[in-house]
Coordinates of C-alpha atoms and ligand atoms in Angstrom, one line a residue:
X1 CA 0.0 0.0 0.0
X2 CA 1.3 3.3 -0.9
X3 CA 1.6 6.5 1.4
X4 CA 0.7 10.3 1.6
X5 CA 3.4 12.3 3.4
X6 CA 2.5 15.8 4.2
X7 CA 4.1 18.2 5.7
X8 CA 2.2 21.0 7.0
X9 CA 2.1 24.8 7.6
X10 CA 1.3 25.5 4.1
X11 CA -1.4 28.0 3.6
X12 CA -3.7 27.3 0.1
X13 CA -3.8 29.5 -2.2
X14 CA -5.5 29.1 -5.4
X15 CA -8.2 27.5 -8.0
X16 CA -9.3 23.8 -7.4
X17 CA -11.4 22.2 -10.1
X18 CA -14.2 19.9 -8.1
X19 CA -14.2 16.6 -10.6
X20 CA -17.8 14.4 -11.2
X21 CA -19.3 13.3 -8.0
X22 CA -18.1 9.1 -7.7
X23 CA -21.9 8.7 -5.7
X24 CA -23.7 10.0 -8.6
X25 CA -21.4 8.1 -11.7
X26 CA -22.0 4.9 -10.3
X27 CA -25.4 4.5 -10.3
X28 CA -25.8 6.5 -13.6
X29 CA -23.0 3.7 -15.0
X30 CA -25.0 0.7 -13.9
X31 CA -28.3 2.3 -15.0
X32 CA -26.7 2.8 -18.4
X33 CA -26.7 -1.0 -19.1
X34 CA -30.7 -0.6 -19.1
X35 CA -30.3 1.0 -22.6
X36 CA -30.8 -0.5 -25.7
X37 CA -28.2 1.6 -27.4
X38 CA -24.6 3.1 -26.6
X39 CA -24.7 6.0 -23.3
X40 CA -21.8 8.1 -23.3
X41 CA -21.1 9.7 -20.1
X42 CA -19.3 13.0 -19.2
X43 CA -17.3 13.9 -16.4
X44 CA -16.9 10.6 -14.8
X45 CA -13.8 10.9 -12.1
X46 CA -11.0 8.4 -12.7
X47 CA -11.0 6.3 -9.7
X48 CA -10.7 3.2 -8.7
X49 CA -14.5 2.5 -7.6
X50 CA -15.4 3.9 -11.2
X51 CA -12.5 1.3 -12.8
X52 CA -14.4 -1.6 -10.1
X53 CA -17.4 -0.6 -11.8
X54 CA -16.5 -0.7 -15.4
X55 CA -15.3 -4.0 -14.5
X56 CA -19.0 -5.0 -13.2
X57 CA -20.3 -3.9 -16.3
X58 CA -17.5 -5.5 -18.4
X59 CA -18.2 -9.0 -16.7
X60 CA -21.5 -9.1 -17.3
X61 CA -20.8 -8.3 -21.1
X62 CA -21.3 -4.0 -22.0
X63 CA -18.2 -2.8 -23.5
X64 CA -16.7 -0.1 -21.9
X65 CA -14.5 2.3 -22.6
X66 CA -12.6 6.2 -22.3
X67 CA -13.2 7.7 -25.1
X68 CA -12.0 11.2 -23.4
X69 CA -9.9 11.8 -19.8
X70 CA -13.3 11.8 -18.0
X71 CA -15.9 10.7 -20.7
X72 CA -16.9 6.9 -20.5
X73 CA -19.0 5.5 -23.4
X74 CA -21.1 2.4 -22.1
X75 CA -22.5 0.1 -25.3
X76 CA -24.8 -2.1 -23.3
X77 CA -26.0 -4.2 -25.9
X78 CA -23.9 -7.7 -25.9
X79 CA -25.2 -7.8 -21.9
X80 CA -25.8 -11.3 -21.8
X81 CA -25.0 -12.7 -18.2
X82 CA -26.5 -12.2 -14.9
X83 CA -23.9 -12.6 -12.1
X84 CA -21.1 -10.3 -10.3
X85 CA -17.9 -12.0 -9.8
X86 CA -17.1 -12.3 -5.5
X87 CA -13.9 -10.5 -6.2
X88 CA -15.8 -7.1 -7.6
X89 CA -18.5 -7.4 -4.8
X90 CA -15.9 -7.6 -2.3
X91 CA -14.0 -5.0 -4.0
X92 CA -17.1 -2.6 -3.4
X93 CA -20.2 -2.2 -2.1
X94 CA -21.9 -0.4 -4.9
X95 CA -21.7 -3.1 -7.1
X96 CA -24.7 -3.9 -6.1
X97 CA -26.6 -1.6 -7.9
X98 CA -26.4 -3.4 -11.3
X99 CA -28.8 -5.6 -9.3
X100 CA -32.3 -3.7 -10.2
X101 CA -30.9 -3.3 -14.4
X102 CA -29.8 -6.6 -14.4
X103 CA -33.0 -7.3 -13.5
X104 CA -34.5 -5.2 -15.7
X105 CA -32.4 -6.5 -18.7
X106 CA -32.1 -9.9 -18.2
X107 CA -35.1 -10.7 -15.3
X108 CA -32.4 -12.3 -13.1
X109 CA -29.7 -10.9 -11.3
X110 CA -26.8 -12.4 -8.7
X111 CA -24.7 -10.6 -6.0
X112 CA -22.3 -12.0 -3.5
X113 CA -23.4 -10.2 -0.1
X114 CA -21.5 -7.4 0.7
X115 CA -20.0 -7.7 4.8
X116 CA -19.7 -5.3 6.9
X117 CA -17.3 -2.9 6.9
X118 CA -15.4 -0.1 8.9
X119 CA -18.5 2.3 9.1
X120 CA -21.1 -0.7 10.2
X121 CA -23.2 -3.3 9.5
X122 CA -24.2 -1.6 6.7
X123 CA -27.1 -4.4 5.5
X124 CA -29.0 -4.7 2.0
X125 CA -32.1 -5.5 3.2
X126 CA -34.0 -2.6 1.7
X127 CA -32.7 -3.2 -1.6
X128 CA -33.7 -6.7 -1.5
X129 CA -37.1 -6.0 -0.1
X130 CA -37.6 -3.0 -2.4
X131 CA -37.1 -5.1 -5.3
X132 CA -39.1 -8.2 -4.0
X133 CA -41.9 -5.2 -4.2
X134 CA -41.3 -4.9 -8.1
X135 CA -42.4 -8.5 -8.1
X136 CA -38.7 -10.2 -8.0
X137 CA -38.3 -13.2 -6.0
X138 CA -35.0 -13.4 -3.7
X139 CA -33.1 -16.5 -3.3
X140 CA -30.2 -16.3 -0.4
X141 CA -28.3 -18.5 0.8
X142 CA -24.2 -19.3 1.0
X143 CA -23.6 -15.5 0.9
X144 CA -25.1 -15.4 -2.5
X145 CA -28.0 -13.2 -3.6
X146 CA -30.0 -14.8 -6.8
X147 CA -32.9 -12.2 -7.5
X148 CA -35.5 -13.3 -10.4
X149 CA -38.3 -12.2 -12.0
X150 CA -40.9 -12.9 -15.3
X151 CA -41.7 -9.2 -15.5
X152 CA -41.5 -5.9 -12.6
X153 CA -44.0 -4.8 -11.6
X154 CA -44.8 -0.7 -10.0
X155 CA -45.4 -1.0 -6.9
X156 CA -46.2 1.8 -3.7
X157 CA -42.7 0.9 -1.7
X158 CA -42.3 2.6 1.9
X159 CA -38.5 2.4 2.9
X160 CA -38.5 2.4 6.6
X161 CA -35.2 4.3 6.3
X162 CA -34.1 6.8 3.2
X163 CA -31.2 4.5 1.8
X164 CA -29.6 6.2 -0.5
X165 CA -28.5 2.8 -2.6
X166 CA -31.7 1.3 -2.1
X167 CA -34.1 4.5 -3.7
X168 CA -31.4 4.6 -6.2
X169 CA -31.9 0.2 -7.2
X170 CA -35.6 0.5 -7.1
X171 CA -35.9 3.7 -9.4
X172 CA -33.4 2.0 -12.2
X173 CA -35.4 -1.4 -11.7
X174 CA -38.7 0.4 -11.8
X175 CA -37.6 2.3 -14.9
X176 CA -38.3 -0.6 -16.6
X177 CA -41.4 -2.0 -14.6
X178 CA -44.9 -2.1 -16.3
X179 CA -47.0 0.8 -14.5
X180 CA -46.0 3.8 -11.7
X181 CA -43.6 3.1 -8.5
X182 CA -43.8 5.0 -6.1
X183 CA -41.4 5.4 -3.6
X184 CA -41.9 7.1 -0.3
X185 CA -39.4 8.3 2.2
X186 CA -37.3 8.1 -0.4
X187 CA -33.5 9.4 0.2
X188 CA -33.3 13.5 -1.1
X189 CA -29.7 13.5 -2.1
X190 CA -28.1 15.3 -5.3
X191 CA -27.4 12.1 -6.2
X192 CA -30.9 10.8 -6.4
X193 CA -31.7 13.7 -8.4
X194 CA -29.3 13.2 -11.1
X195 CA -30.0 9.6 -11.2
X196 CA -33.5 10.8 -12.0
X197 CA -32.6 13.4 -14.9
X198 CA -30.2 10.6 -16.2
X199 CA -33.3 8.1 -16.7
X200 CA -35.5 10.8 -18.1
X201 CA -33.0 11.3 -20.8
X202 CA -32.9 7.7 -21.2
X203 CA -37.0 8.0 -21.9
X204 CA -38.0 6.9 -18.1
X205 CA -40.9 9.1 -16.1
X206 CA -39.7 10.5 -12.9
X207 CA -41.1 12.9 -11.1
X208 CA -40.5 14.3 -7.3
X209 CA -37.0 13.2 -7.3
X210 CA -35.2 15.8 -4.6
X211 CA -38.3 15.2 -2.1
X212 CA -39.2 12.6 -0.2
X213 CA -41.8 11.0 -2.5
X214 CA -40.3 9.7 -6.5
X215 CA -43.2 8.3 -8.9
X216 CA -42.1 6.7 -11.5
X217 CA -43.2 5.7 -14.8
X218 CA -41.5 2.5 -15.9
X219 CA -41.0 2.4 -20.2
X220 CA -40.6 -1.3 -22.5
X221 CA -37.5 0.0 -23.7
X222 CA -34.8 3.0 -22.8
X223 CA -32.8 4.6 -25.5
X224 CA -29.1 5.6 -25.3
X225 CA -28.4 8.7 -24.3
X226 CA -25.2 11.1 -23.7
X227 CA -25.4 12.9 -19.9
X228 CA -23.1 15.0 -17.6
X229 CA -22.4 14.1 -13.8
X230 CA -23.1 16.6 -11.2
X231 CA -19.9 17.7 -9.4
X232 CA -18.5 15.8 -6.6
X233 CA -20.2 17.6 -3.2
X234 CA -18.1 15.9 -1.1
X235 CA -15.0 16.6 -2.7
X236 CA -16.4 20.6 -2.6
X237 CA -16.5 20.1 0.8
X238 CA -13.7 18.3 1.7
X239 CA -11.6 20.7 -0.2
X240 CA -12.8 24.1 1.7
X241 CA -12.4 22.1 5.3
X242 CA -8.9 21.5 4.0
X243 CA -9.0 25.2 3.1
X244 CA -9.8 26.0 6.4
X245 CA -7.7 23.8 8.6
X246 CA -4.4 25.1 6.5
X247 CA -5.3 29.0 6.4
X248 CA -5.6 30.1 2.8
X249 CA -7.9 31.0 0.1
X250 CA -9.3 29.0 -2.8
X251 CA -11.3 29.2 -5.4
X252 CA -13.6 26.2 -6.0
X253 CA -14.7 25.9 -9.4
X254 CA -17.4 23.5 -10.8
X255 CA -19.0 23.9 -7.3
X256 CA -22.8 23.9 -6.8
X257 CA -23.1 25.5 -3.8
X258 CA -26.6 24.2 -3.1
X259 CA -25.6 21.3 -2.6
X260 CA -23.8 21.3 0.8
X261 CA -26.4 22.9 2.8
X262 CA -25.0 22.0 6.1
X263 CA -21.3 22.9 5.8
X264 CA -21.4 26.5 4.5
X265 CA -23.1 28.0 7.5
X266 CA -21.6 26.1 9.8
X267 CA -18.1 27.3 8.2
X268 CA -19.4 30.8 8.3
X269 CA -20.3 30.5 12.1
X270 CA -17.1 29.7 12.7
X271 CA -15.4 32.5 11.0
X272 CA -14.4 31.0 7.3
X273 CA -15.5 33.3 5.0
X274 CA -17.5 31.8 2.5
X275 CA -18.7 33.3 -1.1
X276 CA -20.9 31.8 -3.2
X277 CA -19.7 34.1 -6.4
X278 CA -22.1 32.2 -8.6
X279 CA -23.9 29.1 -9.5
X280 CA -21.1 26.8 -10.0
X281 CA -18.1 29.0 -8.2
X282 CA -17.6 28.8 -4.3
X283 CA -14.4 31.2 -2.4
X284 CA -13.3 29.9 0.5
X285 CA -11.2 32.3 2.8
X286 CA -9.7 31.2 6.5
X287 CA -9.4 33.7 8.7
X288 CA -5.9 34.3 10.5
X289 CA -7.1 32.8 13.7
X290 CA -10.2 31.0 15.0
X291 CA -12.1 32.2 17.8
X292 CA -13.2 30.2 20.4
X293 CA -16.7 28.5 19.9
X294 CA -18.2 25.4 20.8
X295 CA -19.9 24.0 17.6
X296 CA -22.1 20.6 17.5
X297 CA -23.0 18.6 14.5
X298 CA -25.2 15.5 14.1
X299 CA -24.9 13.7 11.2
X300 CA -28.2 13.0 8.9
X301 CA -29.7 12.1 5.6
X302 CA -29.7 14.7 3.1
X303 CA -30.3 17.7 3.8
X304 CA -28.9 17.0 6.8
X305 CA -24.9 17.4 7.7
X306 CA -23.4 14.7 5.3
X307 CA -22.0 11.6 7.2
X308 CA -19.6 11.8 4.3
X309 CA -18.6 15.5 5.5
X310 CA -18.2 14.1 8.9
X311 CA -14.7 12.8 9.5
X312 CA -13.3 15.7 7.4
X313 CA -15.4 18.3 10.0
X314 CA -14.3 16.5 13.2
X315 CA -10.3 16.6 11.6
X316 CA -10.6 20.9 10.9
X317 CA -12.7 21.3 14.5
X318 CA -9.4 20.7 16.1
X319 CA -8.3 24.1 15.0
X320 CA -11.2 26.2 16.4
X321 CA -10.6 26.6 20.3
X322 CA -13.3 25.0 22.6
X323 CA -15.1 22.2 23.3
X324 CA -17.1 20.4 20.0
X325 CA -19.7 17.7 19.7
X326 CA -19.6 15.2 16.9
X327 CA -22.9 12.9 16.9
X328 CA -22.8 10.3 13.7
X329 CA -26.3 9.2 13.0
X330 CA -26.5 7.5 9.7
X331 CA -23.8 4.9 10.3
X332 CA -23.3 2.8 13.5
X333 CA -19.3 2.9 13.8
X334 CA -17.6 6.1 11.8
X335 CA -15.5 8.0 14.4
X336 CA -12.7 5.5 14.5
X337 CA -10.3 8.3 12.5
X338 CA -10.7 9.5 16.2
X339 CA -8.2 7.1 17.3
X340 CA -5.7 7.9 14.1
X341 CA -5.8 11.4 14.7
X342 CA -5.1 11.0 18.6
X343 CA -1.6 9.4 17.0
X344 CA -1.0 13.3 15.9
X345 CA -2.0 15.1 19.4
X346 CA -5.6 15.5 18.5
X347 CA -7.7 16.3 22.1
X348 CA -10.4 13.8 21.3
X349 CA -12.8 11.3 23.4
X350 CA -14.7 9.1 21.3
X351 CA -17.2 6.2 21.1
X352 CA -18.9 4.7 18.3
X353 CA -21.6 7.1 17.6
X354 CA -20.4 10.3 19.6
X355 CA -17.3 12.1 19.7
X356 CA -16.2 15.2 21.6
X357 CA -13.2 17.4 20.4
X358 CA -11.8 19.7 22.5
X359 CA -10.0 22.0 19.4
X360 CA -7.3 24.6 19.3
X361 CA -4.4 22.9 20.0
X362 CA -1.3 22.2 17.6
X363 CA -0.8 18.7 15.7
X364 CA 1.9 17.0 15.1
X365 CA 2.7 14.3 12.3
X366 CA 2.9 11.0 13.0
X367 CA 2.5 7.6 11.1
X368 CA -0.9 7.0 10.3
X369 CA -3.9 4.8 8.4
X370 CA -6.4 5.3 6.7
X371 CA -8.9 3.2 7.7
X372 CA -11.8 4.0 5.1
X373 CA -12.1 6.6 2.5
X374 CA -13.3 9.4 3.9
X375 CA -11.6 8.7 7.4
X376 CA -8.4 8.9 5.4
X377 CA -9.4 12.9 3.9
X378 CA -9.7 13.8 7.3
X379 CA -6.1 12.5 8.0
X380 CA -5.4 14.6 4.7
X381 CA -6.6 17.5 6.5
X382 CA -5.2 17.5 9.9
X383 CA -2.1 16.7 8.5
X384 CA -2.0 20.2 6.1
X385 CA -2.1 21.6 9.6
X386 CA 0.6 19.6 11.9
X387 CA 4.1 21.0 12.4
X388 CA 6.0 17.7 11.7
X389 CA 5.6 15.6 8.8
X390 CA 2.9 13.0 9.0
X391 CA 3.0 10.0 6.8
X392 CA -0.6 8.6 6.1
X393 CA -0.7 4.9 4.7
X394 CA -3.4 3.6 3.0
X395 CA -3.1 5.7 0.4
X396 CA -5.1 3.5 -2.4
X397 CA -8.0 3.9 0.5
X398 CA -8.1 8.0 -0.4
X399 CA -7.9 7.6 -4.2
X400 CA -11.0 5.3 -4.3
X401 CA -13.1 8.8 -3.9
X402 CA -10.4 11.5 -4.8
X403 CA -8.8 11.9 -8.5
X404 CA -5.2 13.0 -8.3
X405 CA -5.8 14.4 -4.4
X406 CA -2.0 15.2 -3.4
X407 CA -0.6 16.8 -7.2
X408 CA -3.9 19.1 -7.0
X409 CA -3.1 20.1 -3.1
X410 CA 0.2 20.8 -4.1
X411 CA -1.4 23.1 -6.9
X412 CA -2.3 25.3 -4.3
X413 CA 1.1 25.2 -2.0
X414 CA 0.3 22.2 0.1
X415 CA 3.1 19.9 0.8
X416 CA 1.9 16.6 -0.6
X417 CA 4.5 13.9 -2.0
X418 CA 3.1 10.1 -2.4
X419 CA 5.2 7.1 -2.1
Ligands
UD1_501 C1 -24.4 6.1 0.0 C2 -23.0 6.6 -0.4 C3 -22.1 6.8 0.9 C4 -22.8 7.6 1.9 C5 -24.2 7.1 2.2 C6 -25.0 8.0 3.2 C7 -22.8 5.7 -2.6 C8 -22.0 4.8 -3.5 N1 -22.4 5.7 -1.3 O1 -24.1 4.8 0.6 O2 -20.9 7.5 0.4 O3 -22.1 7.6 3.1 O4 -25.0 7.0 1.0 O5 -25.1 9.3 2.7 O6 -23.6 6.5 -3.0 N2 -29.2 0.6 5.5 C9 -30.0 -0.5 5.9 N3 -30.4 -1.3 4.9 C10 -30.2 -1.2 3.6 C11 -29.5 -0.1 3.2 C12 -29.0 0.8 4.1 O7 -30.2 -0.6 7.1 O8 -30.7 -2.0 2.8 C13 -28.6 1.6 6.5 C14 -27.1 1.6 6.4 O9 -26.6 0.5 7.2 C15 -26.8 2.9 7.0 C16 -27.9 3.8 6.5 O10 -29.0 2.9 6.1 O11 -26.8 2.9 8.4 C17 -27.6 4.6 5.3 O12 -27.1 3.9 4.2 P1 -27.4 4.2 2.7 O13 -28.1 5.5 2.6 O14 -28.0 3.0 2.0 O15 -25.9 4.4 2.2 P2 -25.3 3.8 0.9 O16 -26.3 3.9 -0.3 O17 -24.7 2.5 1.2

């Protein structure tokens, strides 16, 4: 496994470009195989849960290729078999969301269940059962998942919780059932919404993606289509908390502000000033110090404070003096970068669901892992602000949800070698 090394005290200065949001390609690239003609895709980030992906669709027959840096054409129509290799599932988690268009496309679909993993549980049940609503009939047993069906059905579906992968399986799969889905307390995230205006373009009816209700009007057939990804939110917001935490200002282009509700204000409470020049353009400018505030933030579906904002926040609150709350309410077990930072001189107490941070005083690097994604960008983060190197392993971890993360930090002054 590679490494970052970072050494901090670098202020950022500069103009980040936010790349194609990873949540929203993925299910736009397994929905693509529901097509019966080519879907080229623009502004797909080159990472390696996108390459895991193109894999998926590659094994159960699409062809799929680059045809630009970030533009993926998908020609769905030699799709001829049915099951996910264990290797992909176990690679990721959102492999699973070929299940509802393989079930569209072929009327049978097999996954290996996904385990847990460092954030929880994390179960599939509301996929399954969502699906088994369509009229598809589960099969489990030895870890595998064999869903089939003669035809899918619309159906009224009530998710007991607003799953973001499971709205997202049962609107592809319902794209294609005979009648109207609806979906209530359905998830509300950017993500959902693109994965709506992807399908229309494909011929599908959606409407109410964004709230908390989707209808849908499944179609026989979807055409081919050509479609552009909606920036990466989290990488937006990863990017100005990195801003903040090293002192700087940056320009974030191909930004839509809109869509991280929680983190602007609470940025702005804090004393980062934060300008939202246009529609797509977001300044973010650190002040020289922090004052002393006690901030608390409580994780929650969207529009809630993203969970995937979360471990990033909890790394820059240890630069604002006073005493902070951290309360993580989608997933079960995501403060363990609480113990990793801890390694650098981070003031933290933490359990699985609650942390408190007691901010303001200095870092120092250390040798450090990260121990999923988005734990790892909060390592990024703390590290830009340490006054000894910090070396962060697991850095293949990072670049499964962050094109070229250390050459464009070091764009704007940070200190950012990998190894
Ligand atoms: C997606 C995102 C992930 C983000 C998460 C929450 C992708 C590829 N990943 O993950 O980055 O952190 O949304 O914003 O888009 N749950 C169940 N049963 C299910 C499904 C989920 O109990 O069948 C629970 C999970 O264990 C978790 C909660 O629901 O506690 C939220 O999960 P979900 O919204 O499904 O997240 P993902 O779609 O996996």
């Amino acid at each position: 496994m590679g490494e970052f090394v970072v050494h901090g005290g670098h202020r950022l200065e500069g103009a980040v470009r936010i790349n194609g949001a990873k949540n929203a390609a993925l299910p736009i690239m397994a929905a693509a195989i529901m097509a019966e003609d080519p879907v080229l895709l623009h502004g797909i980030p080159r990472l390696r849960d996108v390459d895991v992906m193109t894999r998926v669709l590659q094994a159960v027959g699409a062809e799929v290729h680059w045809t630009a840096a970030h533009d993926l054409l998908i020609d769905p129509r030699s799709i001829q078999h049915y099951a996910v290799p264990l290797d992909l599932m176990q690679e990721m988690r959102a492999s699973l969301f070929v299940t509802g268009p393989l079930l569209a496309r072929l009327g049978q679909a097999q996954v290996f269940q996904p385990g847990g993993c460092n954030i929880g549980d994390r179960p599939i049940d509301l996929h399954v059962q969502g699906l088994h609503q369509l009229g598809a009939i589960p099969y489990e047993g030895d870890g595998i998942l064999l869903l089939q069906c003669s035809t899918l059905q619309g159906s009224d579906i009530h998710l007991s919780y607003p799953s973001v992968g499971a709205t997202e399986n049962i609107m592809m799969a319902a794209s294609r059932a005979t009648g109207e889905t609806r979906i209530r307390n359905a998830a509300m995230e950017p993500e959902i919404v693109d994965l709506a205006q992807f399908l229309e373009t494909m011929g599908a009816v959606v409407r109410g993606a964004g709230t908390s209700e989707i209808r849908i009007v499944g179609q026989k057939e979807l055409r081919g289509t050509e479609y552009t990804i909606i920036p990466d939110r989290i990488e937006a917001g990863t990017l100005a908390l990195a801003t903040a935490a090293a002192g700087g200002h940056v320009l974030l282009q191909n930004c839509i502000p809109d869509h991280v509700p929680g983190l602007w204000g609470r940025l702005r409470e804090i004393g980062v000033e934060v300008r939202e020049i246009d529609a797509e353009n977001v300044e973010i400018i650190a002040p020289d110090r922090y004052k002393s505030a006690s901030i608390s933030i409580h994780t929650n579906p969207y529009p809630g404070f993203a969970t995937d904002l979360q471990p990033q926040f909890t790394a820059f609150l240890l630069k604002v003096p006073g005493v902070h709350l951290i309360s993580e309410r989608v997933f079960e077990n995501r403060l363990g970068h609480a113990r990793e930072l801890r390694r650098m001189g981070a003031q933290i107490v933490a359990d699985q669901r609650v942390a408190m941070v007691y901010g303001g005083h200095s870092l120092h690097g250390a040798q450090v892992r990260a121990l999923d994604l988005r734990a790892g960008a909060a390592l990024v983060i703390a590290a830009l602000s340490a006054e000894t190197p910090t070396i962060i392993a697991g850095r293949e971890i990072i670049e499964r949800g962050y094109e070229s993360l250390a050459s464009r930090l070091q764009a704007v002054g940070a200190d950012v070698t990998l190894t």
